[in-house]
Tab-separated table of C-alpha atoms in Angstrom:
chain	number	residue	atom	x	y	z
A	1	MET	CA	-18.475	2.586	19.581
A	2	ASP	CA	-17.000	0.433	22.576
A	3	ASP	CA	-20.558	-1.136	22.900
A	4	TYR	CA	-20.402	-2.816	19.693
A	5	GLU	CA	-19.686	-6.641	19.665
A	6	ARG	CA	-17.707	-7.822	16.829
A	7	VAL	CA	-17.462	-11.462	16.146
A	8	LEU	CA	-14.315	-13.092	14.964
A	9	LEU	CA	-15.212	-16.686	14.762
A	10	VAL	CA	-18.058	-18.946	14.900
A	11	LYS	CA	-17.872	-22.723	15.385
A	12	ASN	CA	-21.132	-24.506	15.633
A	13	GLU	CA	-19.815	-27.618	17.353
A	14	CYS	CA	-17.691	-27.639	20.329
A	15	PHE	CA	-17.226	-30.187	23.179
A	16	VAL	CA	-16.588	-29.492	26.719
A	17	TYR	CA	-15.085	-31.861	29.236
A	18	LYS	CA	-14.930	-32.166	33.002
A	19	LEU	CA	-11.089	-32.087	34.019
A	20	PRO	CA	-9.697	-34.815	36.191
A	21	PRO	CA	-7.103	-33.879	38.622
A	22	ARG	CA	-3.795	-32.605	37.101
A	23	PRO	CA	-1.542	-35.605	36.984
A	24	SER	CA	1.765	-33.635	36.806
A	25	ASN	CA	3.261	-30.248	35.957
A	26	ARG	CA	3.668	-31.081	32.475
A	27	GLY	CA	0.343	-30.331	31.512
A	28	TYR	CA	-3.036	-32.062	30.549
A	29	LYS	CA	-3.864	-34.945	28.492
A	30	ALA	CA	-7.041	-35.018	26.514
A	31	ALA	CA	-6.926	-38.950	26.392
A	32	ASP	CA	-7.672	-38.755	30.110
A	33	TRP	CA	-10.951	-36.874	29.710
A	34	GLY	CA	-13.251	-39.537	28.202
A	35	LEU	CA	-13.319	-38.111	24.725
A	36	ASP	CA	-16.390	-40.064	23.842
A	37	LYS	CA	-18.424	-38.756	26.458
A	38	PRO	CA	-18.405	-34.885	26.348
A	39	GLN	CA	-20.357	-33.186	29.181
A	40	TRP	CA	-21.819	-30.564	26.956
A	41	THR	CA	-22.028	-29.953	23.139
A	42	GLY	CA	-22.852	-26.632	21.624
A	43	ARG	CA	-21.605	-23.527	19.542
A	44	MET	CA	-18.596	-21.522	20.320
A	45	ARG	CA	-18.125	-17.972	19.239
A	46	ILE	CA	-15.135	-15.674	19.867
A	47	VAL	CA	-16.412	-12.028	20.209
A	48	VAL	CA	-14.641	-8.750	20.728
A	49	LYS	CA	-16.089	-5.613	22.852
A	50	GLY	CA	-14.166	-2.519	22.912
A	51	LYS	CA	-10.471	-4.014	23.801
A	52	GLY	CA	-11.784	-7.129	25.557
A	53	LEU	CA	-11.770	-10.589	23.871
A	54	SER	CA	-14.167	-13.427	25.135
A	55	VAL	CA	-14.864	-17.117	24.239
A	56	LYS	CA	-18.631	-17.824	24.401
A	57	LEU	CA	-20.002	-21.304	24.729
A	58	GLU	CA	-23.603	-21.114	23.773
A	59	ASP	CA	-26.601	-23.687	23.442
A	60	ARG	CA	-28.288	-24.408	20.354
A	61	ASP	CA	-30.926	-21.804	20.909
A	62	GLY	CA	-28.266	-19.270	21.776
A	63	LYS	CA	-28.392	-19.522	25.555
A	64	LEU	CA	-24.982	-18.736	27.215
A	65	PHE	CA	-23.546	-21.740	28.904
A	66	ALA	CA	-20.178	-20.293	29.793
A	67	LYS	CA	-17.938	-17.364	29.075
A	68	ALA	CA	-14.174	-17.269	29.100
A	69	PRO	CA	-12.428	-13.858	29.036
A	70	ILE	CA	-9.281	-13.924	27.329
A	71	ASP	CA	-6.681	-11.038	27.994
A	72	ILE	CA	-3.527	-12.815	26.835
A	73	TYR	CA	-2.670	-15.608	24.486
A	74	PRO	CA	-0.778	-17.884	24.936
A	75	GLY	CA	-1.309	-17.688	28.688
A	76	ILE	CA	-3.418	-19.271	31.636
A	77	CYS	CA	-6.764	-18.435	29.914
A	78	VAL	CA	-6.050	-20.825	26.990
A	79	GLU	CA	-3.616	-23.953	27.493
A	80	SER	CA	-2.920	-26.710	24.853
A	81	VAL	CA	-2.869	-30.140	25.774
A	82	THR	CA	0.045	-32.322	25.444
A	83	ASP	CA	-1.132	-35.179	23.145
A	84	SER	CA	-3.451	-33.436	20.672
A	85	SER	CA	-3.757	-30.211	18.625
A	86	ARG	CA	-7.731	-30.414	18.664
A	87	TYR	CA	-8.150	-29.951	22.445
A	88	PHE	CA	-7.150	-27.294	24.971
A	89	VAL	CA	-7.853	-26.211	28.457
A	90	LEU	CA	-10.085	-23.205	28.901
A	91	ARG	CA	-10.504	-21.004	31.972
A	92	ILE	CA	-14.250	-19.793	32.319
A	93	MET	CA	-15.566	-16.945	34.557
A	94	ASP	CA	-18.908	-15.913	35.867
A	95	ASP	CA	-20.303	-12.611	36.583
A	96	ASN	CA	-18.882	-12.612	40.275
A	97	GLY	CA	-15.470	-13.225	38.899
A	98	ARG	CA	-15.280	-16.992	40.079
A	99	THR	CA	-13.069	-18.939	37.739
A	100	ALA	CA	-13.031	-22.762	36.721
A	101	PHE	CA	-11.043	-24.838	34.306
A	102	ILE	CA	-12.867	-27.000	31.570
A	103	GLY	CA	-11.692	-29.107	28.568
A	104	ALA	CA	-12.834	-28.038	25.286
A	105	GLY	CA	-11.999	-29.263	21.695
A	106	PHE	CA	-13.357	-29.908	18.122
A	107	ALA	CA	-13.981	-33.079	16.102
A	108	ASP	CA	-12.420	-31.333	13.114
A	109	ARG	CA	-8.548	-30.388	13.377
A	110	GLY	CA	-9.241	-27.479	11.056
A	111	ASP	CA	-11.744	-25.802	13.489
A	112	ALA	CA	-8.951	-25.930	16.305
A	113	PHE	CA	-6.463	-24.387	13.776
A	114	ASP	CA	-9.006	-21.679	13.125
A	115	PHE	CA	-9.448	-20.860	16.897
A	116	ASN	CA	-5.699	-20.540	17.441
A	117	VAL	CA	-5.190	-18.267	14.291
A	118	ALA	CA	-8.159	-16.010	15.411
A	119	LEU	CA	-6.746	-15.559	19.031
A	120	GLN	CA	-3.232	-15.139	17.645
A	121	ASP	CA	-4.158	-12.371	15.091
A	122	HIS	CA	-6.303	-10.463	17.681
A	123	PHE	CA	-3.393	-10.182	20.193
A	124	LYS	CA	-0.822	-9.403	17.482
A	125	GLN	CA	-2.969	-6.471	16.250
A	126	ILE	CA	-3.208	-5.245	19.743
A	127	LYS	CA	0.374	-5.436	20.422
A	128	THR	CA	1.316	-3.646	17.131
A	129	ALA	CA	-1.102	-0.707	17.839
A	130	GLU	CA	0.216	-0.310	21.467
A	131	THR	CA	3.788	-0.102	20.028
A	132	ILE	CA	2.884	2.522	17.574
A	133	GLU	CA	1.035	4.633	20.232
A	134	SER	CA	4.060	4.293	22.725
A	135	THR	CA	6.653	5.253	20.207
A	136	PRO	CA	7.158	9.011	19.823
A	137	ALA	CA	7.391	10.417	16.233
A	138	VAL	CA	10.996	11.398	15.580
A	139	GLN	CA	11.357	14.709	14.044
A	140	PRO	CA	14.957	15.532	12.646
A	141	ASN	CA	16.538	18.311	14.413
A	142	LEU	CA	17.760	20.640	11.478
A	143	ASN	CA	19.405	23.927	12.217
A	144	LEU	CA	19.026	26.045	9.130
A	145	GLN	CA	20.164	29.386	10.444
A	146	LEU	CA	23.424	30.797	9.176
A	147	LYS	CA	26.345	30.908	11.409
A	148	GLU	CA	28.003	34.259	12.310
A	149	GLY	CA	30.109	35.493	9.427
A	150	GLN	CA	28.665	32.821	7.091
A	151	THR	CA	27.159	34.133	3.623
A	152	MET	CA	25.051	32.596	1.104
A	153	ARG	CA	25.531	32.888	-2.591
A	154	ILE	CA	22.689	32.531	-5.035
A	155	ASN	CA	23.488	32.357	-8.594
A	156	ILE	CA	20.468	33.472	-10.918
A	157	GLY	CA	22.348	32.909	-14.078
A	158	ASN	CA	22.272	34.935	-17.429
A	159	LYS	CA	18.890	34.761	-18.949
A	160	GLY	CA	20.061	35.134	-22.445
A	161	ALA	CA	23.143	32.802	-22.022
A	162	ASN	CA	21.165	29.787	-22.644
A	163	LYS	CA	19.320	31.224	-25.869
A	164	THR	CA	19.928	29.329	-29.096
A	165	GLN	CA	21.279	31.923	-31.696
A	166	ALA	CA	20.211	31.233	-35.110
A	167	LYS	CA	22.905	30.997	-37.634
A	168	PRO	CA	22.349	33.110	-40.913
A	169	ARG	CA	21.573	31.192	-43.811
A	170	PRO	CA	23.770	31.872	-46.863
A	171	GLN	CA	21.962	33.849	-49.472
A	172	GLY	CA	21.291	32.019	-52.586
A	173	ALA	CA	21.890	28.746	-51.216
A	174	ALA	CA	19.649	25.714	-52.339
A	175	LYS	CA	19.014	22.942	-50.181
A	176	ALA	CA	18.927	19.568	-51.865
A	177	GLY	CA	18.743	16.334	-50.009
A	178	GLY	CA	19.718	18.054	-46.721
A	179	ILE	CA	22.967	19.604	-48.436
A	180	PHE	CA	23.355	23.341	-49.265
A	181	LEU	CA	24.737	23.856	-52.775
A	182	PRO	CA	26.304	27.031	-53.643
A	183	PRO	CA	24.593	29.137	-56.253
A	184	PRO	CA	25.548	29.040	-59.843
A	185	PRO	CA	27.914	31.554	-61.144
A	186	GLY	CA	26.053	34.883	-62.654
A	187	GLY	CA	24.997	35.226	-66.210
A	188	ALA	CA	24.010	32.575	-68.795
A	189	PRO	CA	26.402	30.053	-69.552
A	190	VAL	CA	28.298	30.390	-72.940
A	191	VAL	CA	29.125	27.071	-74.896
A	192	LYS	CA	31.837	27.122	-77.505
A	193	PRO	CA	31.185	24.280	-80.205
A	194	PRO	CA	33.842	23.111	-82.280
A	195	GLY	CA	34.822	25.349	-85.103
A	196	GLY	CA	34.869	28.459	-83.243
A	197	ALA	CA	31.082	28.877	-83.005
A	198	VAL	CA	29.613	30.606	-80.202
A	199	VAL	CA	26.422	29.601	-78.621
A	200	GLU	CA	24.368	32.628	-77.796
A	201	PRO	CA	21.666	32.625	-75.199
A	202	LYS	CA	17.853	32.295	-76.552
A	203	THR	CA	16.124	35.566	-75.989
A	204	ASP	CA	12.732	34.291	-77.131
A	205	ASN	CA	10.488	31.447	-76.968
A	206	SER	CA	11.324	30.056	-80.069
A	207	GLU	CA	12.588	26.429	-80.196
A	208	TRP	CA	15.550	27.492	-82.415
A	209	GLY	CA	18.828	28.269	-81.448
A	210	GLU	CA	21.279	30.155	-83.580
A	211	PHE	CA	25.221	29.831	-84.160
A	212	SER	CA	27.299	32.861	-85.533
A	213	SER	CA	30.830	32.276	-86.748
A	214	SER	CA	33.418	34.346	-85.193
A	215	SER	CA	35.299	34.830	-88.683
A	216	ALA	CA	32.037	36.061	-90.333
A	217	SER	CA	32.592	39.573	-91.873
A	218	ASN	CA	30.497	42.532	-90.764
A	219	ASN	CA	28.978	43.190	-94.284
A	220	SER	CA	25.534	43.285	-95.067
A	221	GLY	CA	25.447	39.914	-96.738
A	222	GLY	CA	28.351	38.252	-95.300
A	223	GLY	CA	26.785	36.880	-92.437
A	224	ASN	CA	27.316	32.954	-92.130
A	225	TRP	CA	24.206	31.848	-90.060
A	226	VAL	CA	23.435	28.260	-89.289
A	227	GLN	CA	20.125	27.177	-87.827
A	228	PHE	CA	19.096	24.013	-86.143
């Protein structure tokens, strides 16, 4: 897996300039490079192989022109100029370990922005991973043993205490509209009409009711009956 090369960024147009003597310790100025006459023009790629990152400058046909290993950013490997955000100083290195400094830049300001962001994100991820690896996992030190003379009480509870007991329903109660009504008094109702007549309950399926006078005699023909 370490031999796999991963490409972070590709810019098809990059300019390379020969650096004049450094004028002061304040840094380089791109205006002193002769920006209208670059020494080389080609493609730039940022690649990662294992934990190593390199900036590769390649010709149009893919031939390597120069390579700049970047082990830290910002730092001596990539240095910004003092008068522009599109140009920077790049430290290149050959296979024998010899180094040199060149000027590099882009015509588009957005390409320079992408270049800086790609480097920043890469080294930020490495720093985060190293911090996680170096930080030991904190395990809580909990002593769950009982001390001498200490007891533990477990309340299981009464299983039947929480059961809901059903209330007995009154016998003969009728529920009407959610309200239990008391049953009517026993026996059929007796209605006393005016005049002392007693209404007797019906004992058959006839549509007629009978009235009897309380003052009627008990002789065979003395019954005074009223029909309706």
